[in-house]
Amino acid sequence: KTYTQDEIRSLVKSEHVEFLRLMFTDLMGSIKNVEVPTSQLDKLLDNKLMFDGSSIDGFVRIEESDMYLIPDLSTWMVFPWGSEHGRVARLICEVYTADGKPFTGDPRNNLIRLMGEMKEAGFTSFNIGPEPEFFLFKMDENGDPTLKLNDKGSYFDLAPMDLGENCRRDIVLEMEKMGFEVEAAHHEVAPGQHEIDFKYADALEAADNIQTFKLVVKTIARQYGLFATFMPKPLEGINGSGMHLNMSLSTAEGNAFYDPKGELELSETAYHFLGGLLSHARSFTAIVNPLVNSYKRLVPGFEAPVYVAWSGSNRSPLVRVPNARGNSTRLEIRSVDPAANPYLAIAAVLEAGLDGIRNKITPEDSVDRNIYVMDEGEREENHISNLPDNLHNATKALQADPVMKAALGDHLYQSFVEAKRLEWASYRQSVTKWERDQYLEQY
Ligand code: ADP
Ligand code: MG
Ligand code: MG
Ligand code: MG
Ligand code: MG
């Protein structure tokens, strides 16, 4: 819903809001916020609220640090949880430079830019339904996270196995108060692991929702003495956390992926989008799996994809076509993890798909057999490549693809690649417990 300035002014009064939390997202996907008292409301609505962007990850140099926060009034929301100092509302903002232009280093601005490209290509929305997974760990008496999981539950377990149930229910209730339509919430396969699915939305709103969701999960978990993490693979030997993205494009006529006369009832647009996704999958991996740790999840044996392939029936490949048709016709990409910056991840898959549509890229045939039992030769025969196996190789693949550079735009692309190279360089110098366990006594 969009609000006028006057509606926001009266909502501040009628909801007794004392503080406005102005939010945006940095390069790495962290939510940043500036809190201002409601006395600053007029200044904010006049687009005159400035902040210093020089210390924000991936933003700007000192000499051009003054930036404006331009509120997106459609993101108005009052936090349901109480505050002793009065109620707090949030507005998600677009970052503008001192000379009044959208700042190209703002991941949200970049997604807005790509939505413009999508409209030029003839579509009205890019629908995204995320399935974020997370772990709940116990906290110690100082409120620091431990590595003790809060339960021994497994897929779809009920209490008392699932001690996280009350916490998860509270998260769902808070989300509903905030206007989310929660479709399902359940215990995941690993102990202490949960999934909450909410209804798909157009790309920008979906990315905003993912950011808000993470904030709610972390806030409510704390109230239960639990620590929630979206780290992709916090513990070895059990599943990691993914964030499958369900995707479809709409036109004024409806779901552009559905064609009752097409093969598998999928439209040509769906096949071309799929072709683009698969052909850029290796190069956008760094964006959708951005951490050194992300690659500890993308290994065989833990339900995460490893190979570039698609299927209409099998649940294990990189891209799956869920059974639903009609308005629910969609593609599901399963590599994405919840550490990804959602604005960048959605921009990357959108640009990959649009590239497939522009260049009429036809995907390889679907692979409906279990890829994990094929040997390398069989995979080669079937044109199945591997996803990059670490952040270093993923960053190199990203650098080799001009389409992904266009998806991020120069500023974000340069800062992202630079940050990932530094991250890898730092990781390379670390000596891990695994190495000491293996080598210390043997050599
Ligand atoms: P899975 O079967 O993989 O566990 P879920 O049922 O958990 O899938 O999640 C399905 C997601 O797909 C939900 O977020 C839902 O809103 C979303 N979805 C449904 N229809 C569409 C569509 N046409 N485009 C994009 N997402 C959709
Ligand atoms: Mg699911
Ligand atoms: Mg499901
Ligand atoms: Mg799941
Ligand atoms: Mg799924």
mmCIF file with all atom_site columns, N, CA and C in Angstrom, residues 114-126 248-257 269 350 354 357-358:
data_model
loop_
_atom_site.group_PDB
_atom_site.id
_atom_site.type_symbol
_atom_site.label_atom_id
_atom_site.label_alt_id
_atom_site.label_comp_id
_atom_site.label_asym_id
_atom_site.label_entity_id
_atom_site.label_seq_id
_atom_site.pdbx_PDB_ins_code
_atom_site.Cartn_x
_atom_site.Cartn_y
_atom_site.Cartn_z
_atom_site.occupancy
_atom_site.B_iso_or_equiv
_atom_site.pdbx_formal_charge
_atom_site.auth_seq_id
_atom_site.auth_comp_id
_atom_site.auth_asym_id
_atom_site.auth_atom_id
_atom_site.pdbx_PDB_model_num
ATOM 1  N N  . LEU A 1 114 ? 16.770 -2.324  -12.191 1.00 0.00 ? 114 LEU A N  1
ATOM 2  C CA . LEU A 1 114 ? 16.508 -3.538  -12.973 1.00 0.00 ? 114 LEU A CA 1
ATOM 3  C C  . LEU A 1 114 ? 15.017 -3.778  -13.173 1.00 0.00 ? 114 LEU A C  1
ATOM 4  N N  . MET A 1 115 ? 14.204 -3.358  -12.208 1.00 0.00 ? 115 MET A N  1
ATOM 5  C CA . MET A 1 115 ? 12.760 -3.493  -12.390 1.00 0.00 ? 115 MET A CA 1
ATOM 6  C C  . MET A 1 115 ? 12.311 -2.647  -13.582 1.00 0.00 ? 115 MET A C  1
ATOM 7  N N  . GLY A 1 116 ? 13.000 -1.532  -13.790 1.00 0.00 ? 116 GLY A N  1
ATOM 8  C CA . GLY A 1 116 ? 12.731 -0.707  -14.975 1.00 0.00 ? 116 GLY A CA 1
ATOM 9  C C  . GLY A 1 116 ? 13.052 -1.465  -16.260 1.00 0.00 ? 116 GLY A C  1
ATOM 10 N N  . GLU A 1 117 ? 14.183 -2.169  -16.250 1.00 0.00 ? 117 GLU A N  1
ATOM 11 C CA . GLU A 1 117 ? 14.550 -2.986  -17.425 1.00 0.00 ? 117 GLU A CA 1
ATOM 12 C C  . GLU A 1 117 ? 13.504 -4.059  -17.691 1.00 0.00 ? 117 GLU A C  1
ATOM 13 N N  . MET A 1 118 ? 13.035 -4.659  -16.588 1.00 0.00 ? 118 MET A N  1
ATOM 14 C CA . MET A 1 118 ? 12.024 -5.711  -16.710 1.00 0.00 ? 118 MET A CA 1
ATOM 15 C C  . MET A 1 118 ? 10.752 -5.162  -17.366 1.00 0.00 ? 118 MET A C  1
ATOM 16 N N  . LYS A 1 119 ? 10.356 -3.951  -16.944 1.00 0.00 ? 119 LYS A N  1
ATOM 17 C CA . LYS A 1 119 ? 9.143  -3.345  -17.510 1.00 0.00 ? 119 LYS A CA 1
ATOM 18 C C  . LYS A 1 119 ? 9.345  -3.057  -18.996 1.00 0.00 ? 119 LYS A C  1
ATOM 19 N N  . GLU A 1 120 ? 10.563 -2.588  -19.337 1.00 0.00 ? 120 GLU A N  1
ATOM 20 C CA . GLU A 1 120 ? 10.852 -2.349  -20.758 1.00 0.00 ? 120 GLU A CA 1
ATOM 21 C C  . GLU A 1 120 ? 10.749 -3.634  -21.571 1.00 0.00 ? 120 GLU A C  1
ATOM 22 N N  . ALA A 1 121 ? 11.074 -4.757  -20.937 1.00 0.00 ? 121 ALA A N  1
ATOM 23 C CA . ALA A 1 121 ? 10.985 -6.042  -21.632 1.00 0.00 ? 121 ALA A CA 1
ATOM 24 C C  . ALA A 1 121 ? 9.534  -6.539  -21.706 1.00 0.00 ? 121 ALA A C  1
ATOM 25 N N  . GLY A 1 122 ? 8.602  -5.798  -21.140 1.00 0.00 ? 122 GLY A N  1
ATOM 26 C CA . GLY A 1 122 ? 7.186  -6.131  -21.302 1.00 0.00 ? 122 GLY A CA 1
ATOM 27 C C  . GLY A 1 122 ? 6.530  -6.830  -20.121 1.00 0.00 ? 122 GLY A C  1
ATOM 28 N N  . PHE A 1 123 ? 7.206  -6.875  -18.986 1.00 0.00 ? 123 PHE A N  1
ATOM 29 C CA . PHE A 1 123 ? 6.625  -7.566  -17.823 1.00 0.00 ? 123 PHE A CA 1
ATOM 30 C C  . PHE A 1 123 ? 6.176  -6.564  -16.766 1.00 0.00 ? 123 PHE A C  1
ATOM 31 N N  . THR A 1 124 ? 5.195  -6.971  -15.975 1.00 0.00 ? 124 THR A N  1
ATOM 32 C CA . THR A 1 124 ? 4.677  -6.061  -14.949 1.00 0.00 ? 124 THR A CA 1
ATOM 33 C C  . THR A 1 124 ? 5.233  -6.365  -13.569 1.00 0.00 ? 124 THR A C  1
ATOM 34 N N  . SER A 1 125 ? 5.598  -7.625  -13.313 1.00 0.00 ? 125 SER A N  1
ATOM 35 C CA . SER A 1 125 ? 6.219  -7.911  -12.016 1.00 0.00 ? 125 SER A CA 1
ATOM 36 C C  . SER A 1 125 ? 7.076  -9.163  -12.075 1.00 0.00 ? 125 SER A C  1
ATOM 37 N N  . PHE A 1 126 ? 8.060  -9.196  -11.155 1.00 0.00 ? 126 PHE A N  1
ATOM 38 C CA . PHE A 1 126 ? 8.920  -10.354 -10.976 1.00 0.00 ? 126 PHE A CA 1
ATOM 39 C C  . PHE A 1 126 ? 8.581  -10.899 -9.589  1.00 0.00 ? 126 PHE A C  1
ATOM 40 N N  . SER A 1 248 ? 8.590  -16.081 -10.756 1.00 0.00 ? 248 SER A N  1
ATOM 41 C CA . SER A 1 248 ? 7.806  -16.044 -11.993 1.00 0.00 ? 248 SER A CA 1
ATOM 42 C C  . SER A 1 248 ? 7.686  -14.609 -12.460 1.00 0.00 ? 248 SER A C  1
ATOM 43 N N  . LEU A 1 249 ? 7.472  -14.440 -13.758 1.00 0.00 ? 249 LEU A N  1
ATOM 44 C CA . LEU A 1 249 ? 7.236  -13.113 -14.329 1.00 0.00 ? 249 LEU A CA 1
ATOM 45 C C  . LEU A 1 249 ? 5.754  -12.994 -14.664 1.00 0.00 ? 249 LEU A C  1
ATOM 46 N N  . SER A 1 250 ? 5.212  -11.788 -14.482 1.00 0.00 ? 250 SER A N  1
ATOM 47 C CA . SER A 1 250 ? 3.822  -11.543 -14.880 1.00 0.00 ? 250 SER A CA 1
ATOM 48 C C  . SER A 1 250 ? 3.766  -10.513 -15.988 1.00 0.00 ? 250 SER A C  1
ATOM 49 N N  . THR A 1 251 ? 2.723  -10.625 -16.803 1.00 0.00 ? 251 THR A N  1
ATOM 50 C CA . THR A 1 251 ? 2.360  -9.542  -17.714 1.00 0.00 ? 251 THR A CA 1
ATOM 51 C C  . THR A 1 251 ? 0.937  -9.143  -17.331 1.00 0.00 ? 251 THR A C  1
ATOM 52 N N  . ALA A 1 252 ? 0.402  -8.151  -18.039 1.00 0.00 ? 252 ALA A N  1
ATOM 53 C CA . ALA A 1 252 ? -0.973 -7.732  -17.764 1.00 0.00 ? 252 ALA A CA 1
ATOM 54 C C  . ALA A 1 252 ? -1.940 -8.910  -17.900 1.00 0.00 ? 252 ALA A C  1
ATOM 55 N N  . GLU A 1 253 ? -1.555 -9.916  -18.707 1.00 0.00 ? 253 GLU A N  1
ATOM 56 C CA . GLU A 1 253 ? -2.445 -11.076 -18.922 1.00 0.00 ? 253 GLU A CA 1
ATOM 57 C C  . GLU A 1 253 ? -2.351 -12.120 -17.808 1.00 0.00 ? 253 GLU A C  1
ATOM 58 N N  . GLY A 1 254 ? -1.316 -12.036 -16.974 1.00 0.00 ? 254 GLY A N  1
ATOM 59 C CA . GLY A 1 254 ? -1.168 -13.030 -15.911 1.00 0.00 ? 254 GLY A CA 1
ATOM 60 C C  . GLY A 1 254 ? 0.217  -13.640 -15.913 1.00 0.00 ? 254 GLY A C  1
ATOM 61 N N  . ASN A 1 255 ? 0.309  -14.868 -15.410 1.00 0.00 ? 255 ASN A N  1
ATOM 62 C CA . ASN A 1 255 ? 1.600  -15.544 -15.249 1.00 0.00 ? 255 ASN A CA 1
ATOM 63 C C  . ASN A 1 255 ? 2.233  -15.838 -16.624 1.00 0.00 ? 255 ASN A C  1
ATOM 64 N N  . ALA A 1 256 ? 3.400  -15.227 -16.873 1.00 0.00 ? 256 ALA A N  1
ATOM 65 C CA . ALA A 1 256 ? 4.043  -15.347 -18.184 1.00 0.00 ? 256 ALA A CA 1
ATOM 66 C C  . ALA A 1 256 ? 4.782  -16.674 -18.352 1.00 0.00 ? 256 ALA A C  1
ATOM 67 N N  . PHE A 1 257 ? 4.876  -17.465 -17.290 1.00 0.00 ? 257 PHE A N  1
ATOM 68 C CA . PHE A 1 257 ? 5.553  -18.770 -17.379 1.00 0.00 ? 257 PHE A CA 1
ATOM 69 C C  . PHE A 1 257 ? 4.579  -19.894 -17.729 1.00 0.00 ? 257 PHE A C  1
ATOM 70 N N  . THR A 1 269 ? 8.642  -18.204 -22.800 1.00 0.00 ? 269 THR A N  1
ATOM 71 C CA . THR A 1 269 ? 9.291  -17.252 -21.887 1.00 0.00 ? 269 THR A CA 1
ATOM 72 C C  . THR A 1 269 ? 9.916  -17.988 -20.702 1.00 0.00 ? 269 THR A C  1
ATOM 73 N N  . LEU A 1 350 ? 17.242 -12.108 -11.877 1.00 0.00 ? 350 LEU A N  1
ATOM 74 C CA . LEU A 1 350 ? 16.385 -11.419 -12.845 1.00 0.00 ? 350 LEU A CA 1
ATOM 75 C C  . LEU A 1 350 ? 17.169 -11.110 -14.129 1.00 0.00 ? 350 LEU A C  1
ATOM 76 N N  . LEU A 1 354 ? 16.358 -12.438 -17.801 1.00 0.00 ? 354 LEU A N  1
ATOM 77 C CA . LEU A 1 354 ? 16.049 -11.502 -18.893 1.00 0.00 ? 354 LEU A CA 1
ATOM 78 C C  . LEU A 1 354 ? 17.023 -11.688 -20.053 1.00 0.00 ? 354 LEU A C  1
ATOM 79 N N  . ILE A 1 357 ? 15.813 -14.451 -22.055 1.00 0.00 ? 357 ILE A N  1
ATOM 80 C CA . ILE A 1 357 ? 14.651 -14.071 -22.870 1.00 0.00 ? 357 ILE A CA 1
ATOM 81 C C  . ILE A 1 357 ? 15.099 -13.238 -24.075 1.00 0.00 ? 357 ILE A C  1
ATOM 82 N N  . ARG A 1 358 ? 15.984 -12.251 -23.830 1.00 0.00 ? 358 ARG A N  1
ATOM 83 C CA . ARG A 1 358 ? 16.475 -11.396 -24.936 1.00 0.00 ? 358 ARG A CA 1
ATOM 84 C C  . ARG A 1 358 ? 17.184 -12.220 -25.998 1.00 0.00 ? 358 ARG A C  1
#
